Amino acid sequence: MVNGSTPTVADGLAGVVAAQTRLSSVDGEAGELIIAGFPVAELASRASFEETVYLLWHDHLPSPGPLAAFREELAACRDLPQVTLNLLQAAASQKTAVIDALRMAVNTLGLPAAHDSRQAAIRLVAAFPTIVTAYWRLLNQLEPLPARPDLGHAANYLYMLFGWEPEPEQVHGLETYLNTVVDHGMNASTFTARVIISTQSDMISAVGGALGALKGPLHGGAPGPALDMIFEIGDTARVEPYLRRKLAAGERLMGFGHRVYKVRDPRAEVLAAAAARLYRSNNQQALYQLACQVEQMAVALLAEYKPGRQLQTNVEFYTALLLHGLGLTSDLFTPTFAISRVAGWTAHCFEQQRLNRLIRPQSAYVGSKDRRWIPVEQRLN
Ligand SMILES: CC(C)(COP(=O)(O)OP(=O)(O)OC[C@H]1O[C@@H](n2cnc3c(N)ncnc32)[C@H](O)[C@@H]1OP(=O)(O)O)[C@@H](O)C(=O)NCCC(=O)NCCS
């Protein structure tokens, strides 16, 4: 602030650097995402999800012994306490959205070990798929299934949803997705988690808050609408008139535009390749090709209707396609994003705890300062 004048506000905190991190780096101009030292394309289609979680928490990849122990530790923490199952049953009777049921259920997990951060983090990462699958099955009048400790994290998620052991191509597709979206700089939900843990609150509270931030359509809630758009278009002949109509009406195209990326989101690149591979294996090429045409036309029309805004494909567009190809219904898209991102949130919490510094920015007051009290009976409005 200069001589009592109003300080400059960075709207939406755009451009503000809020922390140092070793977890991920996002270069929006170059279209580059680094996850704990690895370009996303180097890591995402090669690592198991357990390896990626380990990498984020320890800053190096595990050798075989520690990896096996880590897998076992996670697999042993998948089961839910009765209080969580009771809550999920009550939520299902109200037809609560899956992401909201997950948000509520998380808060029932941590009570015994909330202040042991590592134990809480293991519990959160391990239990997220169990909560989502148990709840989704209850919503669909199916009995929740017990976890399969012999299956890895990704394979067990698909097993607990559908009740059959997934094909290796499906596990690979899901694992690529989970690895791709595991962390992404100082996004809104990660910032939320760091703010909460910086008050020396606990990991469960930090992750509960982060989930609240994630569910908004401007953050993690976009893939459902992106898929709806592809289905509504339905046919290659309708791509251009449909998109023009939306843009002329001032609507936003879901799956396009990003606060940071001004070129194609590198995660879209990785997920498009994973979707192409999956759709080749399940013979649904027509849908994949329609999506590619929607993408090309949308980018071209966004440049026409919003010149200079540099609106390109974001992660959500191919997320929708990939998760649909795995048989997931769109109400599972954001919860599946959370199943991955919880590893990033917990890693950021560890980092913030080591820093041990309260996050407390300022605000610029723009209201008046000289009001005088008027008794209620004398007020005119
Ligand atoms: C992600 C998003 C919120 C980033 O927004 P942002 O950086 O804050 O950009 P703004 O909201 O300031 O938008 C800048 C301009 O581009 C337009 N715009 C941004 N994204 C657009 C989209 N997907 N479709 C159409 N127009 C879009 C805005 O209307 C605005 O136009 P104006 O300046 O003429 O009013 C935004 O691009 C969006 O809403 N995308 C669709 C939702 C989505 O895919 N979310 C997932 C993100 S990973």
Short mmCIF file of C-alpha atoms and ligand atoms in Angstrom, two decimals:
data_model
loop_
_atom_site.label_atom_id
_atom_site.label_comp_id
_atom_site.label_asym_id
_atom_site.label_seq_id
_atom_site.Cartn_x
_atom_site.Cartn_y
_atom_site.Cartn_z
CA MET A 1 0.00 0.00 0.00
CA VAL A 2 1.32 3.47 -0.90
CA ASN A 3 0.33 6.42 1.41
CA GLY A 4 -2.94 4.83 2.52
CA SER A 5 -4.11 4.11 -1.08
CA THR A 6 -5.89 0.81 -1.86
CA PRO A 7 -3.33 -1.97 -2.46
CA THR A 8 -3.37 -3.70 -5.84
CA VAL A 9 -5.48 -6.87 -5.79
CA ALA A 10 -4.56 -9.89 -7.92
CA ASP A 11 -8.08 -10.98 -8.90
CA GLY A 12 -8.41 -14.73 -8.45
CA LEU A 13 -4.81 -14.60 -7.11
CA ALA A 14 -3.72 -14.96 -10.75
CA GLY A 15 0.07 -14.73 -11.01
CA VAL A 16 0.59 -14.87 -7.23
CA VAL A 17 3.25 -17.41 -6.16
CA ALA A 18 1.98 -18.88 -2.90
CA ALA A 19 4.56 -21.60 -2.11
CA GLN A 20 7.70 -23.42 -3.19
CA THR A 21 7.05 -27.04 -4.09
CA ARG A 22 8.89 -30.11 -5.35
CA LEU A 23 5.62 -31.82 -6.30
CA SER A 24 4.67 -30.42 -9.69
CA SER A 25 5.43 -27.62 -12.09
CA VAL A 26 2.99 -26.16 -14.58
CA ASP A 27 4.27 -24.02 -17.46
CA GLY A 28 1.18 -22.64 -19.15
CA GLU A 29 3.00 -20.97 -22.05
CA ALA A 30 5.12 -24.02 -22.95
CA GLY A 31 2.32 -26.51 -22.21
CA GLU A 32 4.57 -28.43 -19.82
CA LEU A 33 3.63 -30.37 -16.69
CA ILE A 34 6.35 -31.90 -14.50
CA ILE A 35 5.36 -34.30 -11.72
CA ALA A 36 8.07 -34.69 -9.06
CA GLY A 37 10.74 -34.34 -11.73
CA PHE A 38 9.07 -36.35 -14.50
CA PRO A 39 7.41 -34.84 -17.58
CA VAL A 40 3.83 -36.09 -17.34
CA ALA A 41 4.12 -38.11 -20.57
CA GLU A 42 7.21 -39.91 -19.19
CA LEU A 43 5.47 -40.98 -15.99
CA ALA A 44 1.75 -41.37 -16.60
CA SER A 45 1.54 -44.42 -18.84
CA ARG A 46 4.41 -46.29 -17.12
CA ALA A 47 3.86 -45.99 -13.36
CA SER A 48 1.42 -47.87 -11.20
CA PHE A 49 -0.65 -45.47 -9.09
CA GLU A 50 1.07 -46.75 -5.95
CA GLU A 51 4.46 -45.80 -7.46
CA THR A 52 3.18 -42.30 -8.19
CA VAL A 53 1.83 -41.82 -4.66
CA TYR A 54 5.14 -43.06 -3.23
CA LEU A 55 7.03 -40.70 -5.54
CA LEU A 56 5.03 -37.70 -4.38
CA TRP A 57 5.35 -38.55 -0.70
CA HIS A 58 9.08 -39.47 -0.78
CA ASP A 59 10.45 -37.53 -3.78
CA HIS A 60 11.89 -40.69 -5.34
CA LEU A 61 10.56 -43.86 -6.95
CA PRO A 62 10.44 -46.94 -4.72
CA SER A 63 12.68 -49.94 -5.30
CA PRO A 64 10.88 -53.35 -5.35
CA GLY A 65 10.94 -54.03 -1.57
CA PRO A 66 9.54 -50.68 -0.40
CA LEU A 67 7.02 -50.71 -3.29
CA ALA A 68 5.68 -54.12 -2.25
CA ALA A 69 5.44 -52.95 1.38
CA PHE A 70 3.68 -49.73 0.34
CA ARG A 71 1.16 -51.64 -1.82
CA GLU A 72 0.42 -53.92 1.11
CA GLU A 73 0.06 -51.03 3.52
CA LEU A 74 -2.46 -49.29 1.24
CA ALA A 75 -4.37 -52.50 0.48
CA ALA A 76 -4.70 -53.20 4.21
CA CYS A 77 -6.45 -49.84 4.80
CA ARG A 78 -9.24 -50.12 2.20
CA ASP A 79 -12.07 -51.28 4.44
CA LEU A 80 -14.51 -48.71 5.84
CA PRO A 81 -15.63 -48.34 9.47
CA GLN A 82 -19.30 -49.06 10.18
CA VAL A 83 -19.99 -45.37 10.85
CA THR A 84 -18.93 -44.55 7.27
CA LEU A 85 -21.10 -47.31 5.81
CA ASN A 86 -24.07 -46.09 7.88
CA LEU A 87 -23.57 -42.57 6.55
CA LEU A 88 -23.37 -43.82 2.96
CA GLN A 89 -26.58 -45.78 3.39
CA ALA A 90 -28.37 -42.70 4.75
CA ALA A 91 -26.98 -40.56 1.90
CA ALA A 92 -28.11 -43.12 -0.69
CA SER A 93 -31.65 -43.02 0.65
CA GLN A 94 -31.59 -39.25 -0.09
CA LYS A 95 -29.99 -39.80 -3.53
CA THR A 96 -27.12 -37.48 -2.56
CA ALA A 97 -24.61 -36.87 -5.39
CA VAL A 98 -21.58 -39.21 -5.31
CA ILE A 99 -19.09 -36.39 -4.82
CA ASP A 100 -21.10 -35.01 -1.87
CA ALA A 101 -21.38 -38.46 -0.29
CA LEU A 102 -17.57 -38.75 -0.63
CA ARG A 103 -17.11 -35.33 0.98
CA MET A 104 -19.35 -36.28 3.90
CA ALA A 105 -17.86 -39.77 4.32
CA VAL A 106 -14.27 -38.50 4.46
CA ASN A 107 -15.04 -36.74 7.72
CA THR A 108 -16.02 -40.03 9.36
CA LEU A 109 -12.71 -41.71 8.50
CA GLY A 110 -10.19 -39.94 10.55
CA LEU A 111 -11.41 -39.74 14.07
CA PRO A 112 -9.05 -42.31 15.62
CA ALA A 113 -5.86 -41.15 13.93
CA ALA A 114 -6.57 -37.64 12.72
CA HIS A 115 -3.35 -36.21 14.13
CA ASP A 116 -1.06 -38.93 12.77
CA SER A 117 -0.62 -37.39 9.33
CA ARG A 118 1.02 -40.34 7.60
CA GLN A 119 -1.57 -42.79 8.91
CA ALA A 120 -4.36 -40.42 7.92
CA ALA A 121 -2.89 -39.99 4.43
CA ILE A 122 -2.62 -43.77 3.90
CA ARG A 123 -6.18 -44.15 5.13
CA LEU A 124 -7.47 -41.41 2.81
CA VAL A 125 -5.75 -42.67 -0.35
CA ALA A 126 -6.72 -46.28 0.39
CA ALA A 127 -10.33 -45.60 1.36
CA PHE A 128 -11.38 -43.13 -1.36
CA PRO A 129 -12.11 -45.88 -3.93
CA THR A 130 -13.95 -47.95 -1.31
CA ILE A 131 -16.21 -45.02 -0.39
CA VAL A 132 -16.95 -44.15 -4.00
CA THR A 133 -17.64 -47.73 -5.11
CA ALA A 134 -19.69 -48.66 -2.03
CA TYR A 135 -21.79 -45.53 -2.42
CA TRP A 136 -22.25 -45.89 -6.18
CA ARG A 137 -23.40 -49.47 -5.72
CA LEU A 138 -25.83 -48.47 -2.95
CA LEU A 139 -27.26 -45.75 -5.21
CA ASN A 140 -27.77 -48.37 -7.90
CA GLN A 141 -29.42 -50.88 -5.53
CA LEU A 142 -26.34 -53.12 -5.46
CA GLU A 143 -24.53 -54.51 -2.41
CA PRO A 144 -21.07 -52.96 -1.80
CA LEU A 145 -18.28 -55.44 -2.51
CA PRO A 146 -15.36 -56.28 -0.23
CA ALA A 147 -11.97 -55.06 -1.48
CA ARG A 148 -9.59 -57.50 -3.22
CA PRO A 149 -6.21 -57.13 -1.47
CA ASP A 150 -4.53 -59.12 -4.27
CA LEU A 151 -5.42 -56.37 -6.79
CA GLY A 152 -3.56 -53.07 -7.18
CA HIS A 153 -5.23 -49.76 -6.35
CA ALA A 154 -6.58 -49.07 -9.87
CA ALA A 155 -7.67 -52.65 -10.63
CA ASN A 156 -9.38 -52.93 -7.25
CA TYR A 157 -11.33 -49.71 -7.91
CA LEU A 158 -12.78 -51.14 -11.14
CA TYR A 159 -13.39 -54.50 -9.44
CA MET A 160 -15.28 -52.88 -6.54
CA LEU A 161 -17.41 -50.88 -8.95
CA PHE A 162 -18.44 -53.60 -11.36
CA GLY A 163 -17.73 -56.89 -9.58
CA TRP A 164 -15.47 -58.37 -12.24
CA GLU A 165 -11.70 -58.34 -12.59
CA PRO A 166 -10.78 -55.72 -15.20
CA GLU A 167 -8.76 -56.37 -18.37
CA PRO A 168 -5.11 -55.18 -18.33
CA GLU A 169 -5.97 -52.52 -20.98
CA GLN A 170 -8.63 -51.10 -18.68
CA VAL A 171 -6.31 -51.03 -15.69
CA HIS A 172 -3.68 -49.33 -17.84
CA GLY A 173 -6.21 -46.72 -19.02
CA LEU A 174 -7.34 -45.93 -15.48
CA GLU A 175 -3.82 -45.89 -14.08
CA THR A 176 -2.70 -43.48 -16.83
CA TYR A 177 -5.59 -41.21 -15.89
CA LEU A 178 -4.88 -41.37 -12.13
CA ASN A 179 -1.19 -40.61 -12.69
CA THR A 180 -1.92 -37.76 -15.08
CA VAL A 181 -4.18 -35.76 -12.77
CA VAL A 182 -2.49 -36.56 -9.45
CA ASP A 183 -1.04 -33.08 -8.96
CA HIS A 184 -1.16 -29.78 -10.77
CA GLY A 185 0.61 -26.88 -9.13
CA MET A 186 -1.30 -24.51 -6.88
CA ASN A 187 -4.80 -25.27 -8.14
CA ALA A 188 -7.84 -24.24 -6.05
CA SER A 189 -8.32 -27.51 -4.15
CA THR A 190 -4.61 -27.93 -3.41
CA PHE A 191 -4.43 -24.36 -2.15
CA THR A 192 -7.46 -25.07 0.04
CA ALA A 193 -5.77 -28.15 1.53
CA ARG A 194 -2.59 -26.17 2.21
CA VAL A 195 -4.49 -23.30 3.85
CA ILE A 196 -6.28 -25.72 6.18
CA ILE A 197 -3.20 -27.75 7.14
CA SER A 198 -1.22 -24.51 7.64
CA THR A 199 -3.41 -23.74 10.67
CA GLN A 200 -2.07 -27.01 12.20
CA SER A 201 -5.44 -28.59 11.57
CA ASP A 202 -5.44 -32.27 10.53
CA MET A 203 -5.10 -34.11 7.21
CA ILE A 204 -8.73 -35.30 7.17
CA SER A 205 -10.02 -31.72 7.52
CA ALA A 206 -7.62 -30.52 4.82
CA VAL A 207 -8.80 -33.19 2.37
CA GLY A 208 -12.47 -32.58 3.26
CA GLY A 209 -12.03 -28.88 2.44
CA ALA A 210 -10.15 -29.66 -0.76
CA LEU A 211 -13.03 -31.86 -1.92
CA GLY A 212 -15.41 -28.94 -1.47
CA ALA A 213 -13.23 -26.84 -3.77
CA LEU A 214 -12.78 -29.65 -6.31
CA LYS A 215 -16.47 -30.25 -6.95
CA GLY A 216 -17.15 -26.88 -8.60
CA PRO A 217 -17.65 -26.94 -12.39
CA LEU A 218 -14.76 -24.54 -12.93
CA HIS A 219 -12.34 -27.02 -11.30
CA GLY A 220 -13.10 -30.74 -11.25
CA GLY A 221 -16.74 -30.73 -12.25
CA ALA A 222 -16.33 -30.20 -16.01
CA PRO A 223 -15.87 -33.69 -17.54
CA GLY A 224 -19.52 -34.73 -17.12
CA PRO A 225 -20.79 -31.74 -19.13
CA ALA A 226 -17.99 -32.25 -21.70
CA LEU A 227 -19.23 -35.79 -22.36
CA ASP A 228 -22.86 -34.65 -22.44
CA MET A 229 -21.85 -32.21 -25.16
CA ILE A 230 -20.30 -34.96 -27.31
CA PHE A 231 -23.41 -37.13 -26.92
CA GLU A 232 -25.76 -34.21 -27.63
CA ILE A 233 -23.84 -33.52 -30.84
CA GLY A 234 -24.05 -37.21 -31.68
CA ASP A 235 -23.08 -36.94 -35.34
CA THR A 236 -20.20 -35.38 -37.28
CA ALA A 237 -22.60 -33.29 -39.42
CA ARG A 238 -23.88 -31.52 -36.29
CA VAL A 239 -20.51 -30.58 -34.81
CA GLU A 240 -20.11 -27.11 -36.31
CA PRO A 241 -23.74 -25.83 -36.06
CA TYR A 242 -24.01 -27.09 -32.47
CA LEU A 243 -20.80 -25.39 -31.32
CA ARG A 244 -21.60 -22.15 -33.17
CA ARG A 245 -25.02 -22.05 -31.53
CA LYS A 246 -23.49 -22.45 -28.05
CA LEU A 247 -20.85 -19.79 -28.61
CA ALA A 248 -23.29 -17.34 -30.22
CA ALA A 249 -25.49 -17.73 -27.11
CA GLY A 250 -22.47 -16.78 -24.95
CA GLU A 251 -22.16 -20.25 -23.42
CA ARG A 252 -18.85 -21.82 -22.41
CA LEU A 253 -17.66 -25.00 -24.07
CA MET A 254 -16.81 -27.47 -21.31
CA GLY A 255 -13.37 -29.01 -21.67
CA PHE A 256 -11.81 -25.88 -23.18
CA GLY A 257 -9.91 -22.94 -21.70
CA HIS A 258 -7.61 -22.88 -18.70
CA ARG A 259 -6.40 -20.28 -16.27
CA VAL A 260 -2.77 -21.32 -16.72
CA TYR A 261 -2.42 -23.21 -20.05
CA LYS A 262 -2.50 -21.02 -23.11
CA VAL A 263 -1.59 -23.95 -25.37
CA ARG A 264 -3.06 -27.47 -25.41
CA ASP A 265 -3.04 -28.90 -21.88
CA PRO A 266 -0.25 -31.56 -21.83
CA ARG A 267 -2.57 -33.82 -19.85
CA ALA A 268 -5.05 -33.73 -22.76
CA GLU A 269 -2.21 -35.10 -24.92
CA VAL A 270 -1.55 -38.04 -22.59
CA LEU A 271 -5.24 -38.79 -22.03
CA ALA A 272 -6.08 -38.56 -25.75
CA ALA A 273 -3.41 -41.22 -26.41
CA ALA A 274 -4.74 -43.40 -23.58
CA ALA A 275 -8.32 -43.00 -24.85
CA ALA A 276 -7.27 -43.86 -28.42
CA ARG A 277 -5.62 -47.06 -27.12
CA LEU A 278 -8.63 -48.01 -24.99
CA TYR A 279 -11.19 -47.32 -27.72
CA ARG A 280 -9.14 -49.41 -30.20
CA SER A 281 -9.31 -52.30 -27.73
CA ASN A 282 -13.07 -51.99 -27.09
CA ASN A 283 -14.16 -51.29 -30.69
CA GLN A 284 -15.80 -47.93 -30.05
CA GLN A 285 -13.73 -46.01 -32.58
CA ALA A 286 -16.68 -43.94 -33.87
CA LEU A 287 -17.15 -42.12 -30.55
CA TYR A 288 -13.42 -41.42 -30.29
CA GLN A 289 -13.35 -39.99 -33.81
CA LEU A 290 -16.40 -37.82 -33.15
CA ALA A 291 -14.66 -36.44 -30.05
CA CYS A 292 -11.54 -35.60 -32.09
CA GLN A 293 -13.69 -33.66 -34.56
CA VAL A 294 -15.47 -31.82 -31.75
CA GLU A 295 -12.09 -30.85 -30.31
CA GLN A 296 -10.71 -29.55 -33.63
CA MET A 297 -13.84 -27.54 -34.42
CA ALA A 298 -14.18 -26.18 -30.88
CA VAL A 299 -10.61 -24.87 -30.84
CA ALA A 300 -11.08 -23.25 -34.26
CA LEU A 301 -14.40 -21.63 -33.29
CA LEU A 302 -13.10 -20.43 -29.91
CA ALA A 303 -10.34 -18.60 -31.79
CA GLU A 304 -13.02 -17.02 -34.01
CA TYR A 305 -15.48 -16.06 -31.26
CA LYS A 306 -12.93 -15.22 -28.56
CA PRO A 307 -9.91 -13.87 -30.49
CA GLY A 308 -6.75 -13.44 -28.44
CA ARG A 309 -8.04 -15.51 -25.51
CA GLN A 310 -5.94 -18.57 -26.44
CA LEU A 311 -8.62 -21.10 -25.47
CA GLN A 312 -7.37 -24.64 -26.00
CA THR A 313 -8.40 -28.16 -25.00
CA ASN A 314 -8.06 -28.83 -21.27
CA VAL A 315 -7.71 -32.06 -19.29
CA GLU A 316 -11.45 -32.56 -18.82
CA PHE A 317 -12.27 -33.18 -22.46
CA TYR A 318 -10.35 -36.45 -22.81
CA THR A 319 -10.93 -37.37 -19.17
CA ALA A 320 -14.61 -37.65 -20.07
CA LEU A 321 -13.89 -39.87 -23.03
CA LEU A 322 -11.39 -42.11 -21.25
CA LEU A 323 -13.53 -42.65 -18.16
CA HIS A 324 -16.62 -43.30 -20.29
CA GLY A 325 -14.59 -45.91 -22.22
CA LEU A 326 -13.84 -47.62 -18.89
CA GLY A 327 -17.57 -47.95 -18.25
CA LEU A 328 -17.77 -45.19 -15.63
CA THR A 329 -21.00 -43.20 -15.49
CA SER A 330 -20.56 -39.43 -15.50
CA ASP A 331 -21.50 -39.08 -11.82
CA LEU A 332 -18.25 -40.96 -11.13
CA PHE A 333 -15.98 -38.60 -13.09
CA THR A 334 -15.30 -35.99 -10.43
CA PRO A 335 -15.07 -38.61 -7.63
CA THR A 336 -12.53 -40.51 -9.75
CA PHE A 337 -10.56 -37.29 -10.18
CA ALA A 338 -10.61 -37.02 -6.37
CA ILE A 339 -9.38 -40.64 -6.02
CA SER A 340 -6.25 -39.50 -7.83
CA ARG A 341 -5.88 -35.97 -6.50
CA VAL A 342 -6.11 -37.01 -2.86
CA ALA A 343 -2.52 -38.25 -3.29
CA GLY A 344 -1.47 -34.77 -4.44
CA TRP A 345 -3.38 -33.04 -1.64
CA THR A 346 -1.78 -35.24 1.04
CA ALA A 347 1.70 -34.70 -0.46
CA HIS A 348 1.12 -30.93 -0.38
CA CYS A 349 -0.04 -31.21 3.23
CA PHE A 350 3.24 -32.96 4.15
CA GLU A 351 5.16 -30.21 2.38
CA GLN A 352 3.17 -27.45 4.10
CA GLN A 353 3.60 -29.13 7.50
CA ARG A 354 7.39 -29.17 7.00
CA LEU A 355 7.27 -25.47 6.16
CA ASN A 356 5.09 -24.85 9.23
CA ARG A 357 3.94 -21.38 8.22
CA LEU A 358 0.35 -20.13 8.54
CA ILE A 359 -1.12 -19.01 5.19
CA ARG A 360 -2.74 -15.68 5.91
CA PRO A 361 -3.01 -13.19 3.02
CA GLN A 362 -4.58 -9.73 3.25
CA SER A 363 -7.60 -8.09 1.69
CA ALA A 364 -8.10 -4.58 0.37
CA TYR A 365 -11.02 -2.93 2.15
CA VAL A 366 -13.15 -0.86 -0.25
CA GLY A 367 -16.12 -0.04 2.01
CA SER A 368 -16.79 3.22 3.85
CA LYS A 369 -15.23 4.02 7.24
CA ASP A 370 -17.40 6.77 8.68
CA ARG A 371 -20.89 5.32 9.13
CA ARG A 372 -22.93 6.45 12.15
CA TRP A 373 -25.36 4.22 14.03
CA ILE A 374 -29.11 4.78 13.24
CA PRO A 375 -31.68 3.21 15.59
CA VAL A 376 -33.82 0.65 13.80
CA GLU A 377 -37.07 2.68 13.91
CA GLN A 378 -35.39 5.60 12.14
CA ARG A 379 -33.96 3.58 9.24
CA LEU A 380 -35.58 4.34 5.90
CA ASN A 381 -34.66 1.17 3.95
C1 LIG B 1 -11.32 -22.98 -16.96
C2 LIG B 1 -11.81 -21.54 -17.01
C3 LIG B 1 -12.66 -21.24 -15.77
C4 LIG B 1 -10.60 -20.60 -16.99
O1 LIG B 1 -11.11 -19.34 -16.94
P1 LIG B 1 -10.30 -17.99 -16.78
O2 LIG B 1 -8.85 -18.15 -16.98
O3 LIG B 1 -10.72 -17.40 -15.49
O4 LIG B 1 -10.83 -17.19 -18.02
P2 LIG B 1 -12.06 -16.25 -18.01
O5 LIG B 1 -13.20 -16.89 -17.30
O6 LIG B 1 -11.60 -14.92 -17.54
O7 LIG B 1 -12.41 -16.18 -19.57
C5 LIG B 1 -11.72 -15.36 -20.50
C6 LIG B 1 -12.61 -15.18 -21.73
O8 LIG B 1 -12.66 -16.42 -22.44
C7 LIG B 1 -14.01 -16.92 -22.46
N1 LIG B 1 -13.96 -18.36 -22.22
C8 LIG B 1 -13.15 -19.01 -21.34
N2 LIG B 1 -13.36 -20.33 -21.42
C9 LIG B 1 -14.31 -20.52 -22.36
C10 LIG B 1 -14.95 -21.67 -22.85
N3 LIG B 1 -14.65 -22.88 -22.40
N4 LIG B 1 -15.90 -21.50 -23.80
C11 LIG B 1 -16.21 -20.26 -24.26
N5 LIG B 1 -15.62 -19.14 -23.82
C12 LIG B 1 -14.70 -19.25 -22.87
C13 LIG B 1 -14.75 -16.19 -21.37
O9 LIG B 1 -16.13 -16.09 -21.66
C14 LIG B 1 -14.06 -14.85 -21.40
O10 LIG B 1 -14.55 -14.13 -22.49
P3 LIG B 1 -14.75 -12.52 -22.39
O11 LIG B 1 -13.41 -11.98 -21.95
O12 LIG B 1 -15.17 -12.14 -23.76
O13 LIG B 1 -15.80 -12.31 -21.33
C15 LIG B 1 -12.64 -21.27 -18.28
O14 LIG B 1 -11.85 -21.44 -19.42
C16 LIG B 1 -13.90 -22.17 -18.37
O15 LIG B 1 -14.94 -21.83 -17.80
N6 LIG B 1 -13.82 -23.31 -19.12
C17 LIG B 1 -14.94 -24.25 -19.20
C18 LIG B 1 -15.01 -25.12 -17.96
C19 LIG B 1 -13.90 -26.17 -17.93
O16 LIG B 1 -13.59 -26.80 -18.94
N7 LIG B 1 -13.31 -26.31 -16.72
C20 LIG B 1 -12.26 -27.30 -16.48
C21 LIG B 1 -10.94 -26.61 -16.28
S1 LIG B 1 -9.61 -27.76 -16.21
#
